[in-house]
Coordinates of C-alpha atoms in Angstrom, one line a residue:
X6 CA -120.1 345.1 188.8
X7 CA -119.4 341.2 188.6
X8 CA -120.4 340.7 192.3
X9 CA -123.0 343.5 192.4
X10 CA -124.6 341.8 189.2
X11 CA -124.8 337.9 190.7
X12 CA -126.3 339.3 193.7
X13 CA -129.1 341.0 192.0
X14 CA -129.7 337.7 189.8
X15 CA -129.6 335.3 192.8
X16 CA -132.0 337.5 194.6
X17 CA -134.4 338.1 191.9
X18 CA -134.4 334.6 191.2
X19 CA -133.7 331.0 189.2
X20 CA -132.7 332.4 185.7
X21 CA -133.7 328.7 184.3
X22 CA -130.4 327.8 182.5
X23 CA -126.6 327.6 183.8
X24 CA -123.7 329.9 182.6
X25 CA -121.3 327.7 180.3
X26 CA -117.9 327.8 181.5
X27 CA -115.3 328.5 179.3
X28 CA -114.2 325.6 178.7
X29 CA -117.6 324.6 177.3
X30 CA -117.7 328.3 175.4
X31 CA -114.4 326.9 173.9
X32 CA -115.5 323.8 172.8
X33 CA -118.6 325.4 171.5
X34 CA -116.7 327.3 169.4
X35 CA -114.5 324.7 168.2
X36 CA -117.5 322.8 167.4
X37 CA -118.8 325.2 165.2
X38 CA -115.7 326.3 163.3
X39 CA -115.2 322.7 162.5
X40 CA -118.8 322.0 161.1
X41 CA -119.1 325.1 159.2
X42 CA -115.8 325.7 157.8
X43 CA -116.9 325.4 154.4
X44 CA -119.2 328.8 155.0
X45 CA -115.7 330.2 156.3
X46 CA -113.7 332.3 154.3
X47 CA -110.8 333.9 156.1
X48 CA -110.9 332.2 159.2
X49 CA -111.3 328.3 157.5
X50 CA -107.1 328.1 157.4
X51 CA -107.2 328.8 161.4
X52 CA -109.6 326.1 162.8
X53 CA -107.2 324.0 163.9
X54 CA -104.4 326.9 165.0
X55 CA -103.7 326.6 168.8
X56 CA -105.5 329.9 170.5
X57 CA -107.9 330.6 167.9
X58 CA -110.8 329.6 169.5
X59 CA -109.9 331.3 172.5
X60 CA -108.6 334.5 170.7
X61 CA -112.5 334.3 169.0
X62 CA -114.3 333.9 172.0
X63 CA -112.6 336.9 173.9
X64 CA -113.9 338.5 170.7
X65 CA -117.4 337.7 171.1
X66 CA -117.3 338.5 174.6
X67 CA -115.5 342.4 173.6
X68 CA -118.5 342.7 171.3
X69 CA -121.1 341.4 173.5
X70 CA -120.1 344.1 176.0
X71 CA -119.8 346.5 173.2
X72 CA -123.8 346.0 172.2
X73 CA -122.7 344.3 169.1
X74 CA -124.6 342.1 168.1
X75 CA -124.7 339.3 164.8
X76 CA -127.6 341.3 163.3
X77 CA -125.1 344.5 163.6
X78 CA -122.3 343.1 162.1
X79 CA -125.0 342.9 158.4
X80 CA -125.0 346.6 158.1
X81 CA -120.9 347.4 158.1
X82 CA -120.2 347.9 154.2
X83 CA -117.3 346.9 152.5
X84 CA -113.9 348.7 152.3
X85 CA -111.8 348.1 149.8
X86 CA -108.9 349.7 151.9
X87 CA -108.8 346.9 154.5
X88 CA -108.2 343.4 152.4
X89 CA -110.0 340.8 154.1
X90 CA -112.5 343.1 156.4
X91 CA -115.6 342.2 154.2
X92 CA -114.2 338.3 155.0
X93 CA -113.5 338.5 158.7
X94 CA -116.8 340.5 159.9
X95 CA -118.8 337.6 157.6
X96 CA -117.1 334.9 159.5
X97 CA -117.8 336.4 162.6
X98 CA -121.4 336.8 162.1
X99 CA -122.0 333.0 160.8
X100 CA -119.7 332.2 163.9
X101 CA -122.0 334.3 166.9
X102 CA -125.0 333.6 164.8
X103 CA -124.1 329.7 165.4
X104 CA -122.6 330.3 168.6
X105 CA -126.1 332.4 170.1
X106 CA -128.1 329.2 168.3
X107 CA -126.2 326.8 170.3
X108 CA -127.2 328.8 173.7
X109 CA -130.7 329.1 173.1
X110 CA -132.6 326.7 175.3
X111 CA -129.4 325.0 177.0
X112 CA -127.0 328.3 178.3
X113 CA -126.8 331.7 179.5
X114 CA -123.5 333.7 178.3
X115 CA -121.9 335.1 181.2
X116 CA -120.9 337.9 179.1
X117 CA -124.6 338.5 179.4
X118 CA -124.7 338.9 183.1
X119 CA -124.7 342.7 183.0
X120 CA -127.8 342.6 180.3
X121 CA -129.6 339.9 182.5
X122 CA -128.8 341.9 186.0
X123 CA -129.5 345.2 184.2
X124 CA -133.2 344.1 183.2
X125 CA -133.8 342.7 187.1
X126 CA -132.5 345.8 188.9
X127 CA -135.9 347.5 189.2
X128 CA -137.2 344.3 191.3
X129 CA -134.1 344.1 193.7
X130 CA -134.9 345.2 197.1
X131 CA -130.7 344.6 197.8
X132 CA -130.7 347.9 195.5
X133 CA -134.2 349.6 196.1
X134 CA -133.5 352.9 198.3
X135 CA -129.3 351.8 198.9
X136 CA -126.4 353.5 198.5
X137 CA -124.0 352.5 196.1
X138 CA -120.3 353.3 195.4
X139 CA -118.5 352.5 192.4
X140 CA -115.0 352.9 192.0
X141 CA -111.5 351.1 190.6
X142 CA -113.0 352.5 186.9
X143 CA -111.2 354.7 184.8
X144 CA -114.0 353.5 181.7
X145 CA -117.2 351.7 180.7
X146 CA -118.2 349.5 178.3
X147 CA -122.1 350.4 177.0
X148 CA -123.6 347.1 178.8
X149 CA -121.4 348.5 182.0
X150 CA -123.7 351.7 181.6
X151 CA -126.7 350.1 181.0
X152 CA -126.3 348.6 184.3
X153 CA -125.2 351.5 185.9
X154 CA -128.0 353.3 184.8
X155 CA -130.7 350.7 186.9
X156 CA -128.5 350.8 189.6
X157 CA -128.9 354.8 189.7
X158 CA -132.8 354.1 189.1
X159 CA -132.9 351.9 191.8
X160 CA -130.1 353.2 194.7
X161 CA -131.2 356.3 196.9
X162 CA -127.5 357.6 196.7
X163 CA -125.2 356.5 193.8
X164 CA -121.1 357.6 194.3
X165 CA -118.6 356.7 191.6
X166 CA -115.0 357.8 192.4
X167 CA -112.7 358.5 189.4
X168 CA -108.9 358.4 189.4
X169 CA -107.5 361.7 187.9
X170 CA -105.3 364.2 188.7
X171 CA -107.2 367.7 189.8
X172 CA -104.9 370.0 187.6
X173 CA -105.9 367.7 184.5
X174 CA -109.6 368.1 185.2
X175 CA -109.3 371.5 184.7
X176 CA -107.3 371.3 180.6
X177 CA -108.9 370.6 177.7
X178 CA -109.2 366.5 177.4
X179 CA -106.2 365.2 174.9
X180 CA -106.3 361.8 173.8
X181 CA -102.7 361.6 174.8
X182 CA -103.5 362.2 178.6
X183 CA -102.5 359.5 180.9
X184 CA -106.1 360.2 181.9
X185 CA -108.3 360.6 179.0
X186 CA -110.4 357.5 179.6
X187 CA -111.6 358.7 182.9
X188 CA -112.1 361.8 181.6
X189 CA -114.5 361.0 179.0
X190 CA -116.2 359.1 181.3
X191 CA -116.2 362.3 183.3
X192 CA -117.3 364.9 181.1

């Protein structure tokens, strides 16, 4: 998809802003634990542990290929079963509210790529008419669909090859199956 995805955005044209590297994503986030650590509540103690920024931008990326978003994270209530949950989800929100603030005019995300490639698919004549095969998946993420949707728009022929074992494809799926994953994707 990676590949696939800067193809369509190099041929479709200048997106206006560079991707930050991860390095600068790092120090991004670093940045903005550090100035707004008094709005913190559980993750205040762990600004300065080693891998926390890291560990928290790996998160953001999860949930930006998730379709989560900071406006989503407002509407989870709170459960009292899970100490802390209510803390941790409002942390993360001030932190990709700040973190999406400090990308607007300056940076693309290249978590977004997918988002970005999936909106310019319609105007790529690499994918108008072509035949496309997909395979090395055994699952999705929902931004991994949305592109695969524009591809299948766009292609004349669109092949994705699944690893599974025939005689599994004929049980019921069990969520113990070495190959459940592929076979929600599937079914």
């Amino acid at each position: 998809f990676r590949r696939l995805c800067m193809r369509v955005l190099e041929e479709t044209g200048n997106l206006g802003l560079p991707f930050i590297t991860a390095v600068g994503k790092s120090m991004a986030i670093q940045s903005i634990l550090w100035e707004h650590r008094k709005d913190l509540t559980v993750f205040a103690p762990m600004v300065n542990y080693p891998g926390f920024r890291e560990t928290l931008g790996r998160t953001l990326s999860e949930m930006t290929a998730y379709g989560v978003s900071p406006s989503t994270l407002e509407g989870i209530p709170e459960d009292r079963a899970v100490p802390f949950l209510q803390g941790k989800v409002q942390d993360l929100k001030v932190v990709f509210d700040r973190y999406r603030e400090f990308l607007q005019g300056r940076f693309l995300d290249p978590d977004d790529y997918l988002n970005l490639a999936a909106e310019r698919m319609p105007s790529s004549s690499l994918l108008r008419g072509a035949t496309v095969y997909i395979d090395g998946f055994s699952g999705f993420t929902p931004a991994q669909y949305g592109a695969l949707l524009e591809i299948m728009k766009a292609a004349s022929q669109v092949t994705v090859a699944l690893c599974a074992d025939r005689a599994e494809m004929g049980r019921a799926i069990s969520v113990a199956s070495l190959f459940h994953p592929t076979r929600e994707v599937h079914d």
